[in-house]
XYZ file of C-alpha atoms in Angstrom:
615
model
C 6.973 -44.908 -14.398
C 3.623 -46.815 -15.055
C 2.527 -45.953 -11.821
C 2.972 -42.675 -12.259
C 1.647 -42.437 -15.522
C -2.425 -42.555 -14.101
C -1.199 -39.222 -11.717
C 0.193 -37.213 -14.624
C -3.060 -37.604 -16.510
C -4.696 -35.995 -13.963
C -3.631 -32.740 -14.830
C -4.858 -33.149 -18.583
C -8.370 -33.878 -17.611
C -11.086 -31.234 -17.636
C -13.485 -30.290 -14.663
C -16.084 -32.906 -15.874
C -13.317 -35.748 -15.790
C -12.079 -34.527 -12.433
C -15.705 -34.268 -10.326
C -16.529 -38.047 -10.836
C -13.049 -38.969 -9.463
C -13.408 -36.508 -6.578
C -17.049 -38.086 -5.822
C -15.029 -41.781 -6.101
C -12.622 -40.392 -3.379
C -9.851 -41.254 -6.069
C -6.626 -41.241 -3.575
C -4.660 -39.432 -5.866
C -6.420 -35.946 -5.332
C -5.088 -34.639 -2.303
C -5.693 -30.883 -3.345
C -6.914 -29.354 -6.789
C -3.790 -27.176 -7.297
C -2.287 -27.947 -10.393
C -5.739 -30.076 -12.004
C -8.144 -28.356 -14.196
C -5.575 -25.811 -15.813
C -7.839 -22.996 -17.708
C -10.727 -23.375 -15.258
C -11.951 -21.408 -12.441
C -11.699 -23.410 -8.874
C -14.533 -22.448 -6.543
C -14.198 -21.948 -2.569
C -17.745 -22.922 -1.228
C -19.351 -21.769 2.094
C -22.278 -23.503 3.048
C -24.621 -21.470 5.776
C -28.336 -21.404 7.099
C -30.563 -19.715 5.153
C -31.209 -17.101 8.079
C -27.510 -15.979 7.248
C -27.230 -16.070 3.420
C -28.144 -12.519 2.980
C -26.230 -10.831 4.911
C -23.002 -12.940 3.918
C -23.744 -11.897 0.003
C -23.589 -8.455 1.861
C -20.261 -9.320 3.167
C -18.876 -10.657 -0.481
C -19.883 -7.530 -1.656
C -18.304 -5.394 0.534
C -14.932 -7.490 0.280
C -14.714 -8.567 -3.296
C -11.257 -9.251 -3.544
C -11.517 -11.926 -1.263
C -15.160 -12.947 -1.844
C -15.485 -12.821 -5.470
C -19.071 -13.878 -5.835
C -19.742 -16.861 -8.581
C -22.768 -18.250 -7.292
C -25.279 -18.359 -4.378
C -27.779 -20.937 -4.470
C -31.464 -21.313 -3.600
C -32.114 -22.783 -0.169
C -31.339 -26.584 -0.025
C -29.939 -26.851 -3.868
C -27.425 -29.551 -4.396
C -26.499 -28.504 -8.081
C -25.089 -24.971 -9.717
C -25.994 -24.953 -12.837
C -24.656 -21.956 -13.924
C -20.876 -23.210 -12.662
C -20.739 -26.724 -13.603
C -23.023 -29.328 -15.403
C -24.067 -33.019 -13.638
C -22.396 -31.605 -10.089
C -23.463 -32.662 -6.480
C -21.719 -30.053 -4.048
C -22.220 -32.497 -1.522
C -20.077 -35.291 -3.044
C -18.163 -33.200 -5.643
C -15.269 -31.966 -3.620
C -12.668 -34.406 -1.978
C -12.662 -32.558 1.823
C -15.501 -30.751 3.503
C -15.240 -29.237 7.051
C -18.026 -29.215 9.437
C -18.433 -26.511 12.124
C -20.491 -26.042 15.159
C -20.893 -23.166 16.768
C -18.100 -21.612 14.826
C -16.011 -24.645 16.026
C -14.341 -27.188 13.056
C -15.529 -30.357 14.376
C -14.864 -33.190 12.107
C -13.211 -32.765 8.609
C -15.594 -35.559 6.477
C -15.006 -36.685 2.392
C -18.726 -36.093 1.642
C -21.873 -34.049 3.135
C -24.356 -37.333 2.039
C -25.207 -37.849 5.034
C -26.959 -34.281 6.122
C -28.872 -34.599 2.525
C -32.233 -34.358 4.550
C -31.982 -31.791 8.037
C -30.945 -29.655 7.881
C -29.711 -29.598 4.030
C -33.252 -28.400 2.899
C -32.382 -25.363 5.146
C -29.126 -24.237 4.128
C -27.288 -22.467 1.030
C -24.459 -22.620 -0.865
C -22.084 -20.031 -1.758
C -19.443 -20.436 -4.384
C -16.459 -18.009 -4.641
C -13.785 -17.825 -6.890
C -10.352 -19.118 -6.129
C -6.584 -18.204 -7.169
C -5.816 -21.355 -8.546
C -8.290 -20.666 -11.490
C -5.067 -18.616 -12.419
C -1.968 -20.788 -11.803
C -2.424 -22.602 -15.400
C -2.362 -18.677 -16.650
C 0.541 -17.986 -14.482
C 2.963 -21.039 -16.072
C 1.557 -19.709 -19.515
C 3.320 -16.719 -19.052
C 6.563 -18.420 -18.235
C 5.721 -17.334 -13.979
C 6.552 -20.143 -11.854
C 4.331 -21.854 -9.470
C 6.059 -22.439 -6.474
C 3.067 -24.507 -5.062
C 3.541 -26.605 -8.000
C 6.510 -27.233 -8.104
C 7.388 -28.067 -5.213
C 4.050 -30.714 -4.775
C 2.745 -28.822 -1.965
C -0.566 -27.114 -1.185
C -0.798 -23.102 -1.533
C 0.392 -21.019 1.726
C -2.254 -19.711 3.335
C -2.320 -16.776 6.540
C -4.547 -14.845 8.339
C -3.876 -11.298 8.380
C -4.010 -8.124 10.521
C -6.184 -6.435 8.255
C -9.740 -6.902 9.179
C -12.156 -7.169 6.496
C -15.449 -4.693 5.949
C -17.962 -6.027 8.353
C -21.744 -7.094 7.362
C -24.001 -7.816 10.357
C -22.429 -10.741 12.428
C -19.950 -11.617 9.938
C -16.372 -9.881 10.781
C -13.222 -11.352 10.148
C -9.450 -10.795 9.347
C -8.384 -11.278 5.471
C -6.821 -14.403 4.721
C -4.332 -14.242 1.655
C -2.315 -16.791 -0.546
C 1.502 -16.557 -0.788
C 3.125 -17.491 -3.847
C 6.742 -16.544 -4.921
C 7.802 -14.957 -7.508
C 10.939 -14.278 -9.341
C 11.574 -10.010 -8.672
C 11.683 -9.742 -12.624
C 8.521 -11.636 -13.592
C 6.613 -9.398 -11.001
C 4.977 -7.561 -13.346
C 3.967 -10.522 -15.546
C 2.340 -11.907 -12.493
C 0.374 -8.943 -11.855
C -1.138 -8.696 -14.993
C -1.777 -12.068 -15.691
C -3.971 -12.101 -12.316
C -5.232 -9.068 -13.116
C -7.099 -10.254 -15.662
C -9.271 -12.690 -13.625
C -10.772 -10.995 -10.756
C -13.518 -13.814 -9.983
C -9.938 -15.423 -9.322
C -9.663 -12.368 -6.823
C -7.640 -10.592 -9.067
C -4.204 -9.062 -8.941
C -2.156 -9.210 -5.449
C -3.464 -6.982 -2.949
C 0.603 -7.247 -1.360
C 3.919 -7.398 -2.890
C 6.646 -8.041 -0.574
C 7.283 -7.441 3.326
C 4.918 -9.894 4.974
C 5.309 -7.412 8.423
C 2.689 -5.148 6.952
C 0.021 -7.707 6.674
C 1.126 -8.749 10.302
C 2.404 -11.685 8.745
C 5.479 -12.768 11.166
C 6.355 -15.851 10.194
C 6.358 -17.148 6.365
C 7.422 -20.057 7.567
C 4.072 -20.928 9.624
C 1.255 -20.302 7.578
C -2.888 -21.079 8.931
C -3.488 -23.119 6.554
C -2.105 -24.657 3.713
C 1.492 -25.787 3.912
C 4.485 -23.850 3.658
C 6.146 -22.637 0.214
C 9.876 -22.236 0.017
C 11.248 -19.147 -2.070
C 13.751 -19.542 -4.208
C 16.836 -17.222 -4.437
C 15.843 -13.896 -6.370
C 11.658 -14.432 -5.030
C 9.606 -12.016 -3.486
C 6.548 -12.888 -1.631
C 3.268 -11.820 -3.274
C 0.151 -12.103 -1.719
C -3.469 -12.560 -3.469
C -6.716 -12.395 -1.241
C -7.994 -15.502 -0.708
C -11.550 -17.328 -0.521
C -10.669 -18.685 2.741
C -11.367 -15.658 4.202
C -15.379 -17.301 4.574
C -14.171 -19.902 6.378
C -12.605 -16.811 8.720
C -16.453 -15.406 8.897
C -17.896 -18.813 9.828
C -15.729 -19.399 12.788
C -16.264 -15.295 13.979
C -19.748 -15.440 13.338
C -20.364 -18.613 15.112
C -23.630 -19.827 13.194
C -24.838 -23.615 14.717
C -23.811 -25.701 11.641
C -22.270 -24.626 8.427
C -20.219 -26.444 6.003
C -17.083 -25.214 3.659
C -14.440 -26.547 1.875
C -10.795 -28.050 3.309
C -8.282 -25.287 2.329
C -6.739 -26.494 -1.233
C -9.684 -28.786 -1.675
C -11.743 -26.529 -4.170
C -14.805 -27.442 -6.374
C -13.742 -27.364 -9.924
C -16.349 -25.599 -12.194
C -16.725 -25.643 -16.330
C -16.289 -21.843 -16.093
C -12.962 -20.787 -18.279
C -10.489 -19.071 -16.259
C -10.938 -15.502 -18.235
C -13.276 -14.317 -20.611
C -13.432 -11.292 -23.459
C -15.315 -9.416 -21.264
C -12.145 -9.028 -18.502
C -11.480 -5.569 -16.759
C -9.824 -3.106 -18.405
C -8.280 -1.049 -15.786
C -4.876 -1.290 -15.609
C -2.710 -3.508 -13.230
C -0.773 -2.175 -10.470
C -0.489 1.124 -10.212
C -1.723 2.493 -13.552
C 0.676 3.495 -15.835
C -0.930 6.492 -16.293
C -0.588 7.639 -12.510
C 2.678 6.673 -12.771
C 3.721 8.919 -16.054
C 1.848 11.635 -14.420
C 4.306 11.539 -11.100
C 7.467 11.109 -13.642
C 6.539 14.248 -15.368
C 5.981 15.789 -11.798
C 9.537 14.844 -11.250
C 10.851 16.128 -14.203
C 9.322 19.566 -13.545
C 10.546 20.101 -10.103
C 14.332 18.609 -11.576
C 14.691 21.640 -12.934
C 17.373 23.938 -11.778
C 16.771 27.944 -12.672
C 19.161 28.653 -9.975
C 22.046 26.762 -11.681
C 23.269 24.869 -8.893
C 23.636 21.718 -10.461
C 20.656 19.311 -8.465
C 20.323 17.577 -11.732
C 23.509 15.381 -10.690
C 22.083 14.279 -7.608
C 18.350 13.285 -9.141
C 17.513 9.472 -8.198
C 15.068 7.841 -10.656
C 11.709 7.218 -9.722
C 12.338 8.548 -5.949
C 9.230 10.794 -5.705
C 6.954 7.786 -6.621
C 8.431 5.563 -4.472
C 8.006 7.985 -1.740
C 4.604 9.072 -2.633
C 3.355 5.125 -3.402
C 4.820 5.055 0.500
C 2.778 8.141 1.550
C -0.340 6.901 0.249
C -0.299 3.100 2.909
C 0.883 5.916 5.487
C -1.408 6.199 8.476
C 0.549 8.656 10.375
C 3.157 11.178 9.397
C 5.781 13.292 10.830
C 6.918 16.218 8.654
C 9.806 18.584 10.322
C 11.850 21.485 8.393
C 13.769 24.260 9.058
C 17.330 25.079 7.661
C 18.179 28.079 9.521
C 20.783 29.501 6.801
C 20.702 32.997 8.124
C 22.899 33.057 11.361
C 22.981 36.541 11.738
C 19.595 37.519 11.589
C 16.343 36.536 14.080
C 14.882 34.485 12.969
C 17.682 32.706 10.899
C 15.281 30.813 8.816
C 14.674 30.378 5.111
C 11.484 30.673 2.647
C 12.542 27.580 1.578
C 10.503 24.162 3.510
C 7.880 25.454 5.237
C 5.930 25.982 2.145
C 6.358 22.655 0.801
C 5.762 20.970 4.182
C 2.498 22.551 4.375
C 1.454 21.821 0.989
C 2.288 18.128 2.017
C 0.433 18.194 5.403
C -2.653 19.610 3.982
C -2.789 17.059 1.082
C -2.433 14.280 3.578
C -4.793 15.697 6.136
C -7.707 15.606 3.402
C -6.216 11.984 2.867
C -7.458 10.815 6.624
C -3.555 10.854 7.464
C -2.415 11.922 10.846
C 0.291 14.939 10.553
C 2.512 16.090 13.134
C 5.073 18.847 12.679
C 8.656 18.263 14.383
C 10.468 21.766 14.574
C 13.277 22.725 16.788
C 12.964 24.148 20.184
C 14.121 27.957 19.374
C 11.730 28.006 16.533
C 8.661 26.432 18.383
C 6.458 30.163 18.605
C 7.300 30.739 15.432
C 6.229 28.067 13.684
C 3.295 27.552 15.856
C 2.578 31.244 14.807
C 2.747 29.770 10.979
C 0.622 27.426 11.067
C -1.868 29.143 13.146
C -1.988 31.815 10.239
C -2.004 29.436 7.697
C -5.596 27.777 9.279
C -6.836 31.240 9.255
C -6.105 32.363 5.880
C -7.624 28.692 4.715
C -4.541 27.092 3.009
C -4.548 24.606 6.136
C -8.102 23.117 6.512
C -7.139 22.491 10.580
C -4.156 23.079 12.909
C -1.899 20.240 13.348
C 0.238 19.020 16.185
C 3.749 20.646 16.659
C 6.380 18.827 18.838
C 10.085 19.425 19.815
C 12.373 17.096 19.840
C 15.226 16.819 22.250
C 18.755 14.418 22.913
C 18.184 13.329 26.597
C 19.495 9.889 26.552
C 20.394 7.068 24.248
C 16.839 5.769 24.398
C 15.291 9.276 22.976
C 14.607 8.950 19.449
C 12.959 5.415 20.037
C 10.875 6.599 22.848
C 9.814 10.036 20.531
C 8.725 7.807 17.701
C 7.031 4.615 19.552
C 4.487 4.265 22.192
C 6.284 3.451 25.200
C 9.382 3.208 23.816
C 8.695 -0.318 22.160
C 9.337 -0.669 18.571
C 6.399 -3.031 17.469
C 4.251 0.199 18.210
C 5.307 3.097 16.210
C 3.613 6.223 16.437
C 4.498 7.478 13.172
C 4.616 5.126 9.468
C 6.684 7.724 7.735
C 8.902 10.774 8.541
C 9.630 13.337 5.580
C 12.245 16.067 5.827
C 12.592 18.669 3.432
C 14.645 21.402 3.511
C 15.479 20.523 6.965
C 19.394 21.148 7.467
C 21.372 17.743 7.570
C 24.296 16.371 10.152
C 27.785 16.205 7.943
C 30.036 13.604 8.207
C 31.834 15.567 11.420
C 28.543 15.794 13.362
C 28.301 19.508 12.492
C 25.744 21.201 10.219
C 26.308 23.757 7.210
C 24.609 25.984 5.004
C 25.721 26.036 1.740
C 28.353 28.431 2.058
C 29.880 26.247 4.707
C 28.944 28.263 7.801
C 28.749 25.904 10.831
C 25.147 26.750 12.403
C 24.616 23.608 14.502
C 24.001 25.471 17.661
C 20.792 26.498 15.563
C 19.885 23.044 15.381
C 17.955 20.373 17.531
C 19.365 16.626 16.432
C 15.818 15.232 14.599
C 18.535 13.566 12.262
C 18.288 10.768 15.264
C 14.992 10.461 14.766
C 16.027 9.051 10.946
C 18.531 7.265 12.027
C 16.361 5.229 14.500
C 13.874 4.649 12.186
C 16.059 2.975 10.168
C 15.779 -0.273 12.981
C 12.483 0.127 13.740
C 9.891 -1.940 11.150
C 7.188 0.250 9.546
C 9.028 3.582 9.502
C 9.960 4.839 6.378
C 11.860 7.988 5.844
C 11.938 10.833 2.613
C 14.039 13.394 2.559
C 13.455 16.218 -0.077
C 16.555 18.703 -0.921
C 17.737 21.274 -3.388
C 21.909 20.928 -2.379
C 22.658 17.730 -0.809
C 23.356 19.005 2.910
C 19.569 18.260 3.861
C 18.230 15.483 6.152
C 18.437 12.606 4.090
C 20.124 13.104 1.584
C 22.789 10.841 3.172
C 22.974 8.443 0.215
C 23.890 10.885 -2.168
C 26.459 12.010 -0.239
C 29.193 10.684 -2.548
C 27.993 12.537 -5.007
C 27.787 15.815 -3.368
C 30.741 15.583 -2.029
C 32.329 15.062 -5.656
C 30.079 17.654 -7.734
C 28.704 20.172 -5.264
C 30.576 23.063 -3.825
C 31.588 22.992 -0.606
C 30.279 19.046 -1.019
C 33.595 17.513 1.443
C 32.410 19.514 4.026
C 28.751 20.228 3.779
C 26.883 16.766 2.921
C 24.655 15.621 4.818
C 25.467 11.860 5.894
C 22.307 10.684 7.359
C 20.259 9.165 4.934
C 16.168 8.473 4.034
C 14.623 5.940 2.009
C 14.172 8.110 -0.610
C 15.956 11.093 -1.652
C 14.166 13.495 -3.405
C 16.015 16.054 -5.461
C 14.183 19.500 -6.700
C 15.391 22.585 -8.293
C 13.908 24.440 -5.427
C 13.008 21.919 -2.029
C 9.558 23.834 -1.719
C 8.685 22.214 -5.137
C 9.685 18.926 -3.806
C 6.866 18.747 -1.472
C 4.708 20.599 -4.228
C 5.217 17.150 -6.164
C 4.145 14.792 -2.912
C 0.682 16.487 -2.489
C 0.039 16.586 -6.611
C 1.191 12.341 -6.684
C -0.671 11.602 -3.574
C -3.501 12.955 -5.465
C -2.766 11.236 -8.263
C -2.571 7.813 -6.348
C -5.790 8.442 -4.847
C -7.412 9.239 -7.685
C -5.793 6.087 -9.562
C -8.504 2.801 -9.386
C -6.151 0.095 -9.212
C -3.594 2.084 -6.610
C -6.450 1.962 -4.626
C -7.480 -1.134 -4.569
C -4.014 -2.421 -3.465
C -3.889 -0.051 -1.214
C -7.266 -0.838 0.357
C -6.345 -4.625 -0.097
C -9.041 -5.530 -2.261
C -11.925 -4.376 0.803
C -14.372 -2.445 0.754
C -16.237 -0.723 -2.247
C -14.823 -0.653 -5.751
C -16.949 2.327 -7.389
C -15.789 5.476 -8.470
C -14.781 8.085 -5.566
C -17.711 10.468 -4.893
C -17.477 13.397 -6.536
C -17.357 15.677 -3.257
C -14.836 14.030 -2.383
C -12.480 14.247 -5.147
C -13.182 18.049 -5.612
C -12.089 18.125 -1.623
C -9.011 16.738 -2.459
C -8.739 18.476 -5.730
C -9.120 21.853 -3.255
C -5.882 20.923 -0.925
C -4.125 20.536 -3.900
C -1.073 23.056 -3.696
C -2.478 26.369 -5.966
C -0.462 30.210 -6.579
C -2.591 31.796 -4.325
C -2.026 29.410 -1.663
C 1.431 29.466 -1.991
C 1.862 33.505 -2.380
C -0.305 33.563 0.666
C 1.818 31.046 2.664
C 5.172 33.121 1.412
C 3.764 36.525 2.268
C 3.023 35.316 5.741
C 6.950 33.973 6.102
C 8.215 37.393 4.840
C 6.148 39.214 7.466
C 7.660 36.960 9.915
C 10.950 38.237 9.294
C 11.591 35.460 7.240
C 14.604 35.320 3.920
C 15.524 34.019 1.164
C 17.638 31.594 1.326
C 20.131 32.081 -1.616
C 20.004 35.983 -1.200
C 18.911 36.868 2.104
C 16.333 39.306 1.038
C 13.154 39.777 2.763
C 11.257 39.881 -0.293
C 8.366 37.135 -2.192
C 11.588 34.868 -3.251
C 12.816 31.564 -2.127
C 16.315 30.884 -3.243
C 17.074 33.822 -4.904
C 14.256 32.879 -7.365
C 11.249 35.685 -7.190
C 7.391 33.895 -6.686
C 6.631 35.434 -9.696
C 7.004 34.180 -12.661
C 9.461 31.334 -11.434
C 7.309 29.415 -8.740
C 3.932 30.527 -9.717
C 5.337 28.613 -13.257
C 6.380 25.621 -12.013
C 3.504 25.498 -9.471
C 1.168 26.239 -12.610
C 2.663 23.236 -14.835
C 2.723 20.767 -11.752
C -1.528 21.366 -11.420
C -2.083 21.142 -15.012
C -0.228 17.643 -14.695
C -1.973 16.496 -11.953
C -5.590 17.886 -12.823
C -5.519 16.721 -15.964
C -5.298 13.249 -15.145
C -8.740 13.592 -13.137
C -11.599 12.108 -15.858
C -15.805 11.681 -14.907
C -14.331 7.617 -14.659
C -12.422 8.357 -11.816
């Protein structure tokens, strides 16, 4: 116990207790995690003054990772702003040398390049996530790292960083676990430090960082999770030591991973950010009352009993990482007529495309064979008339092996290279539990219908495809796990439900309104600060989105006129109601006007008045 005793004390003593130690080599600090609880910890990057400019270019553009705290002038040893009495070349217990982009030799002290070519090179301090660890255990958030005696895990990622003259590099990030229900706490406890970079810039699946391995991280050691953690990744400073080895400069200096320089800076200050963490609350209340609007059910067929909590954020929050997106619909109701299509889906999917389109998304349409012209014939007129800004792909889909659905949704057939990141259905008629499709009334119309339910099931083994499925009766594409509950509450439910399910259901009063919702909390998202820096990771520029920008995306929000234009066009195509089977301007029995213009009308004054001068 009295050996101990000397270690323990370690952790009481304050930055200006700790740097003499570290410049004694004291044996007992391996890495700073843990020590100096309340102060920021500094990454450094040392480079030739030829460089230093454009890497403060490169912080800047990647603050996240590279949260600026100090640069130096040219061949200064101290930082006086950081930390009184310091020697950065003695004042951190492991130092890496490179050459040519190359780690050479890892050394305990830069003394002896205090002459050439130290006069000729600057330092670069950047902030560091353990400045909020001691924060973290205050709020009752455990510190895996620290618990378990271990340095911080540390990977490289897939997501390259915004480039700034020769430096280019993939962001590294930090792992720590975290209990599922302290999430939050985390979140805004880092949030509150962003020269600490800040809150996470992931939360959960390491796949979508191209993390494969948790297990094997770059640097650092590995961190077990406890039963009931989920992985949550901060950026991390050792992105620089990424840049030095990519941009290959002839000598530059850095930190060992874990080995930080401890500065007298507190670890947060009055004048912290006042955004809000994670998504903002406010983006998400917006996209609850979005949900609430479209739950309601004028045509009395009892949706409410199917409605899923928070599924239309959770599918939108997945929209807005999308890169790529396959939309199909079609629920061809009316057998007897040509063509047997409804009013309702096609309206909502466009809405959706053309929201994501002005998004930099990728849409493709997926339609079934007998309704190809036709649809191709919609969305041609729909480009002319100006609701779609350009034409988008349309595709078939057909059964012609076991292999199909994997082959129509990855490049060569191999499922580490999807083509699409999300498929949405709405209003697209769903496979029942006998492999048969029905409309409502429980009419069997599968010969109407190409099987694009595989392509959901697939998806469901392939990593990175996520699936929504919108739906106003529970026998639409993916609305599979609510099939219990149709089957119990909705008529005709034994025999109509679909089985195959998405992701996320979402419910509406009308389907059309469904995808009304997706375009109005994509926009939402996008126009939400901190939803956007998680979903750009932390890169790239944090100002406010250019005003021509938001009013483009403000103009392919859905709007009445776009949406009586879009349904006049389906009536002259022979299209009918679904509910009624009247070729008139109504979708499901419900006339445009006053019941969809309404709802459409109270889903934009949501939405637009959420957009402030901040934003």
């Amino acid at each position: 116990c009295s050996i101990m005793e000397p270690s323990h004390r370690l952790h009481s003593l304050s930055p200006a207790e700790l740097r003499p130690l570290i410049r004694q080599e004291d044996p007992r600090i391996r890495t700073t995690t843990g020590l100096a609880n309340g102060y920021q910890q500094a990454n450094v990057v040392i480079l030739p003054s030829h460089l230093a400019d454009d890497f403060e270019a490169f912080c800047r553009r990647n603050p996240a990772p590279l949260p600026l705290l100090y640069r130096s002038q040219t061949g200064e040893t101290s930082c006086p702003p950081l930390a009184r009495d310091a020697d950065i070349r003695t004042d951190i217990s492991q130092y890496y040398v490179y050459e040519e982009g190359c780690l050479v030799k890892t050394v305990s002290s830069l003394q002896s390049y205090s002459t050439h070519p130290w006069s000729d090179m600057v330092c670069f301090y950047l902030g560091c996530s353990f400045g909020f660890e001691g924060r973290l255990k205050k709020a009752g958030v455990p510190v895996r790292n620290v618990e378990q005696g271990t340095n911080v895990s540390m990977y490289r990622t897939a997501v390259p960083c915004i480039p700034a003259a020769v430096f280019s590099c993939p962001l590294v990030v930090t792992m720590r676990p975290v209990p599922a229900g302290m999430l939050d706490a985390a979140v805004e406890v880092t949030h509150l430090n962003p020269l600490a970079h800040g809150a996470p810039v992931h939360i959960g699946d390491p796949a979508l960082l191209g993390i494969q391995d948790l297990s094997r991280p770059n640097y650092g050691e590995q961190v077990q999770l406890q039963p009931g953690d989920v992985p949550v990744f901060w950026a991390c400073g050792v992105t620089a030591i990424e840049a030095i080895i990519s941009s290959k400069p002839s000598l530059a200096f850095s930190h060992s991973p874990g080995c930080m320089f401890l500065t007298d800076i507190p670890d947060s200050s009055p004048s912290s950010p006042t955004p809000p963490p994670s998504e903002s609350p406010r983006a998400v209340a917006k996209i609850r009352q979005l949900a609430t609007i479209i739950g309601e059910d004028p045509g009395q067929r009892g949706i409410q009993a199917l409605f899923v909590e928070d599924e239309l954020l959770r599918s939108c929050l997945a929209l807005s990482h999308a890169s790529s997106v396959a939309i199909t619909t079609g629920f061809p109701t009316h057998y007897m007529h040509s063509p047997p299509d409804e009013t309702d889906g096609p309206p909502g999917a466009i809405a959706m495309a053309t929201m994501l389109l002005s998004l930099g998304k990728l849409v493709t349409m997926v339609t079934d064979r007998r309704a190809l012209e036709m649809n191709q014939a919609l969305i041609d007129e729909a480009v002319r008339t100006g609701v779609l800004k350009t034409a988008i792909p349309l595709v078939t889909f057909e059964d012609n092996g076991p292999d199909s659905a994997l082959h129509f949704l990855c490049h060569d057939g191999d499922p580490s290279k999807p083509r699409y990141d999300h498929l949405v259905a709405i209003e697209r008629t769903g496979r029942a539990r006998d492999g048969n499709y029905y409309n409502m009334r429980g009419i069997n119309i599968k010969h109407l219908v190409d099987p694009i339910d595989d392509l959901f099931i697939a998806a469901k083994n392939i990593s990175g495809i996520i699936t929504t499925g919108i739906g106003d009766g529970g026998n639409e594409l993916g609305m599979g796990q609510l099939k219990d509950r149709v089957e119990e509450l909705m008529p005709n439910g034994g025999l109509i439900a679909c089985v195959v399910p998405a992701d996320y259901a979402i419910t509406a009063g009308v389907s059309n309104w469904g995808g009304y919702a997706v375009a109005c909390g994509l926009y939402l998202l996008h126009t939400c600060p901190s939803h956007q820096r998680y979903r750009k990771k932390g890169l790239g520029s944090e100002h406010s989105i250019p005003q021509e920008q938001l009013q483009d995306w403000t103009a392919n929000l859905p709007s009445v006129d776009k949406e009586e234009t879009i349904l006049s066009t389906l009536v002259r195509f022979g299209i009918r109601s679904g509910k009624t089977g009247n070729l008139a301007m109504e979708v499901d029995g419900l006339t445009f006007h006053p019941t969809h213009s309404d709802i459409i009308t109270r889903l934009l004054e949501v939405t637009r008045g959420s957009t402030t001068p901040s934003l």
